[in-house]
XYZ file of C-alpha atoms in Angstrom:
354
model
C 14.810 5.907 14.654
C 15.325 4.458 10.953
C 14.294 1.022 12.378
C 11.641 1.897 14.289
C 9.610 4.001 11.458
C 10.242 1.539 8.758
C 8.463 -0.939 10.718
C 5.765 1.429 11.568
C 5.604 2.433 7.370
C 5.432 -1.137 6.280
C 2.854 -1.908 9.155
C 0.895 0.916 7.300
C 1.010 0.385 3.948
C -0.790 -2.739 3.995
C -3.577 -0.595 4.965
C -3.081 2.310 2.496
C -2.510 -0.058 -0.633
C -5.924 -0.735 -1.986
C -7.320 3.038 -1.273
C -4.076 3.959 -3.142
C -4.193 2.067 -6.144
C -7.598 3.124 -6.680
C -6.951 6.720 -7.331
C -3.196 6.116 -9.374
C -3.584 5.060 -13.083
C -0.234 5.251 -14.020
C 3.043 6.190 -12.507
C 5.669 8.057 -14.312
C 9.383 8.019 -13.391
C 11.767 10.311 -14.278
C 15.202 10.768 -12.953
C 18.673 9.610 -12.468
C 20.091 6.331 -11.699
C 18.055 5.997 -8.535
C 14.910 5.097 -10.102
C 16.391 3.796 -13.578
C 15.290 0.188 -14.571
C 17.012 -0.189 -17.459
C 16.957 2.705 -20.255
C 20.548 3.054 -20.651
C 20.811 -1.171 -21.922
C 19.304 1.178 -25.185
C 22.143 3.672 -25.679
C 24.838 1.893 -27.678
C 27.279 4.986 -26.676
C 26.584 4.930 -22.890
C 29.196 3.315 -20.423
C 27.165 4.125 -17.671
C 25.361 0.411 -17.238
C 24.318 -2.178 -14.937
C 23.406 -4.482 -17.150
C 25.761 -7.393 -15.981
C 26.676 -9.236 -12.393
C 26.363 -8.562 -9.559
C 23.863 -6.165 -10.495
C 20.257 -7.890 -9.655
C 21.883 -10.676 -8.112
C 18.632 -10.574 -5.630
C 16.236 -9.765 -8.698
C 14.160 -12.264 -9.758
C 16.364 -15.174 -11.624
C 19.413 -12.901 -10.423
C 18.487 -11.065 -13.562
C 20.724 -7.682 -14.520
C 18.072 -5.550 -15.616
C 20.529 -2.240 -15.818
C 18.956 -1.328 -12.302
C 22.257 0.150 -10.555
C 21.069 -2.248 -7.205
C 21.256 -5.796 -5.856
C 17.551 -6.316 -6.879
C 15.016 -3.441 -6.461
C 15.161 -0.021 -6.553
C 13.120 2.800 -4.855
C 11.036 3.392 -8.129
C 10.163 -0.213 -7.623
C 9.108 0.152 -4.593
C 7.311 3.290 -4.466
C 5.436 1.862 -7.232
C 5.115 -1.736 -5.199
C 3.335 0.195 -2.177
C 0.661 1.453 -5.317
C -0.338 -1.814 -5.836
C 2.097 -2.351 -8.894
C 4.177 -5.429 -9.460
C 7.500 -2.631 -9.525
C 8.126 0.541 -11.822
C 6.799 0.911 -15.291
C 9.205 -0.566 -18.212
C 11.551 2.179 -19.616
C 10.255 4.519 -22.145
C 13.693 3.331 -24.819
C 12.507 0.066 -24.204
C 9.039 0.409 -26.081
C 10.325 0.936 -29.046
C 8.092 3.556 -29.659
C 5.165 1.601 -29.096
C 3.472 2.792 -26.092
C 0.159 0.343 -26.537
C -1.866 2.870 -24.847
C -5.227 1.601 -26.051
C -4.525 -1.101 -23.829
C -6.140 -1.777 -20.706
C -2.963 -2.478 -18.614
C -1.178 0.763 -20.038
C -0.270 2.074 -16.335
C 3.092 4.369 -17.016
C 6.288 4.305 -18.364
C 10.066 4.984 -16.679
C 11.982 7.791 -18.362
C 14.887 7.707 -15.308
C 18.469 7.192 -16.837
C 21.506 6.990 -15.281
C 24.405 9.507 -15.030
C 21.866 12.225 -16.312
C 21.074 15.194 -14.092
C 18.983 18.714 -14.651
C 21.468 20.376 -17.245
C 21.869 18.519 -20.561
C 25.522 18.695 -20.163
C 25.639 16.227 -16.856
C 26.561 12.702 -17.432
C 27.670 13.330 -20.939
C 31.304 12.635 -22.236
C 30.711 13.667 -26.065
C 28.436 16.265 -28.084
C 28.273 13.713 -30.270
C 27.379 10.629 -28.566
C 23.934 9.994 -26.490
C 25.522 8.782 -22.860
C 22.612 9.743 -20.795
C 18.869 10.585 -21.511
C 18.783 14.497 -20.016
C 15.859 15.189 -17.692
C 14.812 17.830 -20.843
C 14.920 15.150 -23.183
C 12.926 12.846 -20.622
C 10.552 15.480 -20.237
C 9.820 15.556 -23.820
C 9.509 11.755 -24.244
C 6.610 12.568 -21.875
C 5.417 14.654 -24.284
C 4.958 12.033 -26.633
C 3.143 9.856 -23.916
C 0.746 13.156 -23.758
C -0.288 13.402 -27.641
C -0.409 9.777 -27.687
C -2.949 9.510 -24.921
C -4.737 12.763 -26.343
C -4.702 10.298 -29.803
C -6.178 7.086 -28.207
C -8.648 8.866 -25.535
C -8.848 12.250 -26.255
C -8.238 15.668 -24.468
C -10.460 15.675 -21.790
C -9.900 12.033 -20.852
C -6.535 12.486 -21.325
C -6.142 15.248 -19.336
C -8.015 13.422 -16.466
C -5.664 10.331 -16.644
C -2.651 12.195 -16.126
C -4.391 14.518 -13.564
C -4.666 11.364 -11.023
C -1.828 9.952 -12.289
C 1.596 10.410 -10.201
C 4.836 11.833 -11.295
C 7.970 10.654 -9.598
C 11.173 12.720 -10.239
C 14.492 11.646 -8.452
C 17.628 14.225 -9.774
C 20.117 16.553 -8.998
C 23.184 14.494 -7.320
C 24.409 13.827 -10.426
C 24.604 17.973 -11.367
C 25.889 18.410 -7.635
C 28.855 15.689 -7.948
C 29.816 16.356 -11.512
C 30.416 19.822 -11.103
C 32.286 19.131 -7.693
C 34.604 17.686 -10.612
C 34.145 19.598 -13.239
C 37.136 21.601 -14.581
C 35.180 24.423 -15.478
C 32.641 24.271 -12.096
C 30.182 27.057 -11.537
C 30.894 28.730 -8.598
C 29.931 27.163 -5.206
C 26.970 29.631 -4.253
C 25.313 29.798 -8.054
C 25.212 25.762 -7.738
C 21.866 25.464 -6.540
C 20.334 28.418 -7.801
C 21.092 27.612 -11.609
C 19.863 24.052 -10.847
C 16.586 25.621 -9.719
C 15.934 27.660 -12.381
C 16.574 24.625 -14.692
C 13.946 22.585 -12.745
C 11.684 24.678 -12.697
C 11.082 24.741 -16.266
C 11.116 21.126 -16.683
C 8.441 21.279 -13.387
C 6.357 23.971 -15.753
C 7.026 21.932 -19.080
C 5.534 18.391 -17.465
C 2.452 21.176 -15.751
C 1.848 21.646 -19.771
C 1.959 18.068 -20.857
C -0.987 16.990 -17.771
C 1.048 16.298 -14.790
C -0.688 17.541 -11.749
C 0.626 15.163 -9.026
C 4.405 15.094 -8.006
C 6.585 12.740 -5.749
C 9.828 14.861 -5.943
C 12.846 13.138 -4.332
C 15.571 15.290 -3.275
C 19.189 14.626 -3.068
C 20.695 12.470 -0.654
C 24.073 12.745 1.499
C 25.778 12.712 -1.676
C 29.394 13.555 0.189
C 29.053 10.237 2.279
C 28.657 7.953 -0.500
C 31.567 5.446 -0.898
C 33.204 6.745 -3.380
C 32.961 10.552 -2.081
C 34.634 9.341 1.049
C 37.604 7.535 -0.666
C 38.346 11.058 -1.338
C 38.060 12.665 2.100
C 40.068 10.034 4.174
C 36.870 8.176 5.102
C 34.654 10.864 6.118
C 31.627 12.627 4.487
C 32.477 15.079 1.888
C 30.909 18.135 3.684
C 30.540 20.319 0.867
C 28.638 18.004 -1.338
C 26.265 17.206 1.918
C 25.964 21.198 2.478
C 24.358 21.584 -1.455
C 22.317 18.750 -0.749
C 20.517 19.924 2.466
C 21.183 23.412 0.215
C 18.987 22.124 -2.430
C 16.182 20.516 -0.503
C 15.674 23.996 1.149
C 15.664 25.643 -2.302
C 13.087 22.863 -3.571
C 10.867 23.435 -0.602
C 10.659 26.822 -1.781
C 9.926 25.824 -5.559
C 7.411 24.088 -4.846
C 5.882 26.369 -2.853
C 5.689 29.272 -4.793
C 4.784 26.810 -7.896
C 1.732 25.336 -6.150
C 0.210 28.969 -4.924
C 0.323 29.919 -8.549
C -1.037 26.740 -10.138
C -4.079 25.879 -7.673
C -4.447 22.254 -9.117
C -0.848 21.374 -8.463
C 0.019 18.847 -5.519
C 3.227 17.607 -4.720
C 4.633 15.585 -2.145
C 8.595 16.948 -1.369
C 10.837 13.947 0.034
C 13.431 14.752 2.095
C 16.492 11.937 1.025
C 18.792 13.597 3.225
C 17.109 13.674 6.507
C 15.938 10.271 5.984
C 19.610 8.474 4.848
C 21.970 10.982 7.107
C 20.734 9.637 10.739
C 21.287 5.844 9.308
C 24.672 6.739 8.452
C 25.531 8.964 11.480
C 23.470 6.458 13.941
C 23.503 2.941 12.474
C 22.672 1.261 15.810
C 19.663 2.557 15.413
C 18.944 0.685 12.222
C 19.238 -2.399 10.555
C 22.493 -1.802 8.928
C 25.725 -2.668 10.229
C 27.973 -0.946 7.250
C 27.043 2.212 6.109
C 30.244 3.345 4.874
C 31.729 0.323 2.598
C 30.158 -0.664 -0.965
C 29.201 -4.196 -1.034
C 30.065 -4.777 -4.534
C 33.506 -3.233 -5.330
C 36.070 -1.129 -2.727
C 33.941 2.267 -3.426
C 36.433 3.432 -6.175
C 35.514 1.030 -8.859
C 32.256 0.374 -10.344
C 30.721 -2.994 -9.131
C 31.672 -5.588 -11.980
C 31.833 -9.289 -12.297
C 34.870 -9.476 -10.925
C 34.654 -7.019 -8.233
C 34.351 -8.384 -4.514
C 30.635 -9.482 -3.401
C 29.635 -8.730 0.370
C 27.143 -12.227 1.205
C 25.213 -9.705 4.082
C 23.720 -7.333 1.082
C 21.138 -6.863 3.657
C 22.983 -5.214 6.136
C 24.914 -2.709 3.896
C 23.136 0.779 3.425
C 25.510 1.041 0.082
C 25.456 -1.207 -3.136
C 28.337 0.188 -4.948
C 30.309 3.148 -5.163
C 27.423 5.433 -5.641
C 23.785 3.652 -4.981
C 22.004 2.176 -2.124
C 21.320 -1.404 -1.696
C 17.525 -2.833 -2.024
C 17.364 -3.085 1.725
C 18.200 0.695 1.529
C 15.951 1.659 -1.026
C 12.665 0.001 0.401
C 13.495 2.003 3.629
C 13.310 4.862 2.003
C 10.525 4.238 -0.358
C 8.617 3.039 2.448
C 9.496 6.461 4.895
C 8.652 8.448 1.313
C 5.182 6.649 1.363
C 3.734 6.746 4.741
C 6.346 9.375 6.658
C 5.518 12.375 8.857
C 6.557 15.909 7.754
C 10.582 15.241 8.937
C 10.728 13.442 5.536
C 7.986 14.508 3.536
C 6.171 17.957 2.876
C 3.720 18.909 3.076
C 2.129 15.606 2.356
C 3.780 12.095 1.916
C 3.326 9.941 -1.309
C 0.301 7.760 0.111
C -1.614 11.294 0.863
C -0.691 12.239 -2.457
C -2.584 10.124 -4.278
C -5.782 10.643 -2.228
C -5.251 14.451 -2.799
């Protein structure tokens, strides 16, 4: 099934691109280490990196941007099926300098790895800045907002960001860390806390202009590598029920948030019922390993001196945690042109024309 509708996506999009493009100024990224390029390289306190081998050993000039991937990820590509060369530079790596009187201004990446919903996920000290926190991405928007207000006014402002599209990919990290944690919340107040919390960063970006949202829900977190390591080679079940948990409570989110704001459209991507067939069924894709990392043995970060698959194509996972670029165009492509299985109640490509 995988196969089959990635080769009916990417058969599409050729057709969808230039319409697209057309009605997206900018793209916006905000996340985890999914959609990341690079904005933890500009924490000096953060361990959680990429920026070394193998990472982007199939990027251009085998270049380690800080991308946790072989090459691209699926900011890059959603972005790439817009008409862009691949996701906006990261917001840290302006140096406050956003050059928005510039023609070619078309969006920045606020995504950074290890960071979830609550400000407490992904960080190690109080007193030390490991991750960028989806709050604190959501007010470096804010400072994209006054800046644009600044250089073009309200109104035209206001109309930039209106047609402009905000990606958001978050939530494993909040899932898995307090799977861990040694003070967890309880099981069935998981999802609803995490909710609440996104909600107000949903109604906080609403403030700053965003109208238009590509939210990306959470994956089979219990069947990545380094979950199973921990459940004898099998998928961690209760991670995987919290993630089907929290699609089901973002539907509803969503939802309720779009009846109340009228101007609101959002496209909902379902990560879980897109990656969980591949896994269950890989015959039925183009991956032959969907269980192994292919840099690293799933319990170790991929390093330099970790072990190197030479098929990256054929593994679903990269390293302990992230999909490989083979994996993430699949999905970016199934986020872009898929049917309602995957996407509600629109997909990305209808998003933009909306």
């Amino acid at each position: 099934m995988a196969k089959g509708l990635a080769f009916v996506a990417l058969s599409l999009i050729i057709g969808v691109l230039q319409s697209a493009n057309a009605e997206v100024p900018a793209i916006f990224i905000l996340g985890d280490s999914t959609v990341d390029v690079g904005t933890n390289n500009y924490l000096p306190d953060s361990n959680i990196t990429a920026n070394f081998p193998h990472n982007g050993v199939d990027f251009p000039f085998q270049r380690a941007t800080g991308r946790f991937s072989n090459g691209l990820n699926t900011a890059d590509f959603l972005a790439k099926y817009f008409g862009f060369k691949r996701s906006p530079v990261s917001f840290l790596s302006l140096n406050g300098t956003l050059a928005i009187k510039k023609r070619k201004f078309r969006g920045v990446n606020f995504a950074s790895a290890g960071s979830g919903l609550l400000d407490i996920t992904g960080q190690t000290s109080t007193q030390k800045a490991n991750v960028v926190p989806m709050g604190e991405q959501v007010y470096q928007f804010s400072m994209v907002y006054n800046d644009l207000v600044a250089s073009k006014g309200t109104s035209e402002a206001q109309n930039f960001l209106a047609k402009s599209l905000i990606f958001i990919s978050v939530g494993s990290n909040d899932i898995v860390g307090n799977h861990y944690s040694k003070n967890p919340i309880p099981k069935e107040q998981v999802i609803p806390n995490l909710a609440v919390v996104y909600e107000k960063h949903l109604r906080n970006l609403i403030s700053f202009g965003a109208r238009k949202f590509g939210i990306i829900s959470v994956p089979p977190v219990g069947c990545c590598p380094s979950q199973r390591v921990s459940a004898n080679g099998e998928c961690l079940k209760e991670l995987n029920d919290q993630a089907e948990a929290f699609f089901s409570t973002m539907d509803t989110l969503m939802r309720n948030l779009s009846y109340e704001n009228k101007d609101i459209k959002y496209s909902l991507g379902n990560a879980f019922n897109i990656t969980k067939p591949i896994i269950d069924n890989p015959q039925n894709s183009s991956f032959t390993d969907v269980k192994n990392a292919c840099c690293g043995n799933g319990t170790l970060p991929c390093t330099p001196l970790a072990s190197l698959c030479s098929n990256r194509h054929k593994y679903l996972f990269w390293d302990m945690f992230h999909p490989t670029q083979d994996a993430s165009r699949l999905v970016a492509s199934i986020l872009f042109i898929g049917d309602s299985r995957f996407a509600t109640p629109i997909n990305s490509s209808q998003l933009a024309e909306a």
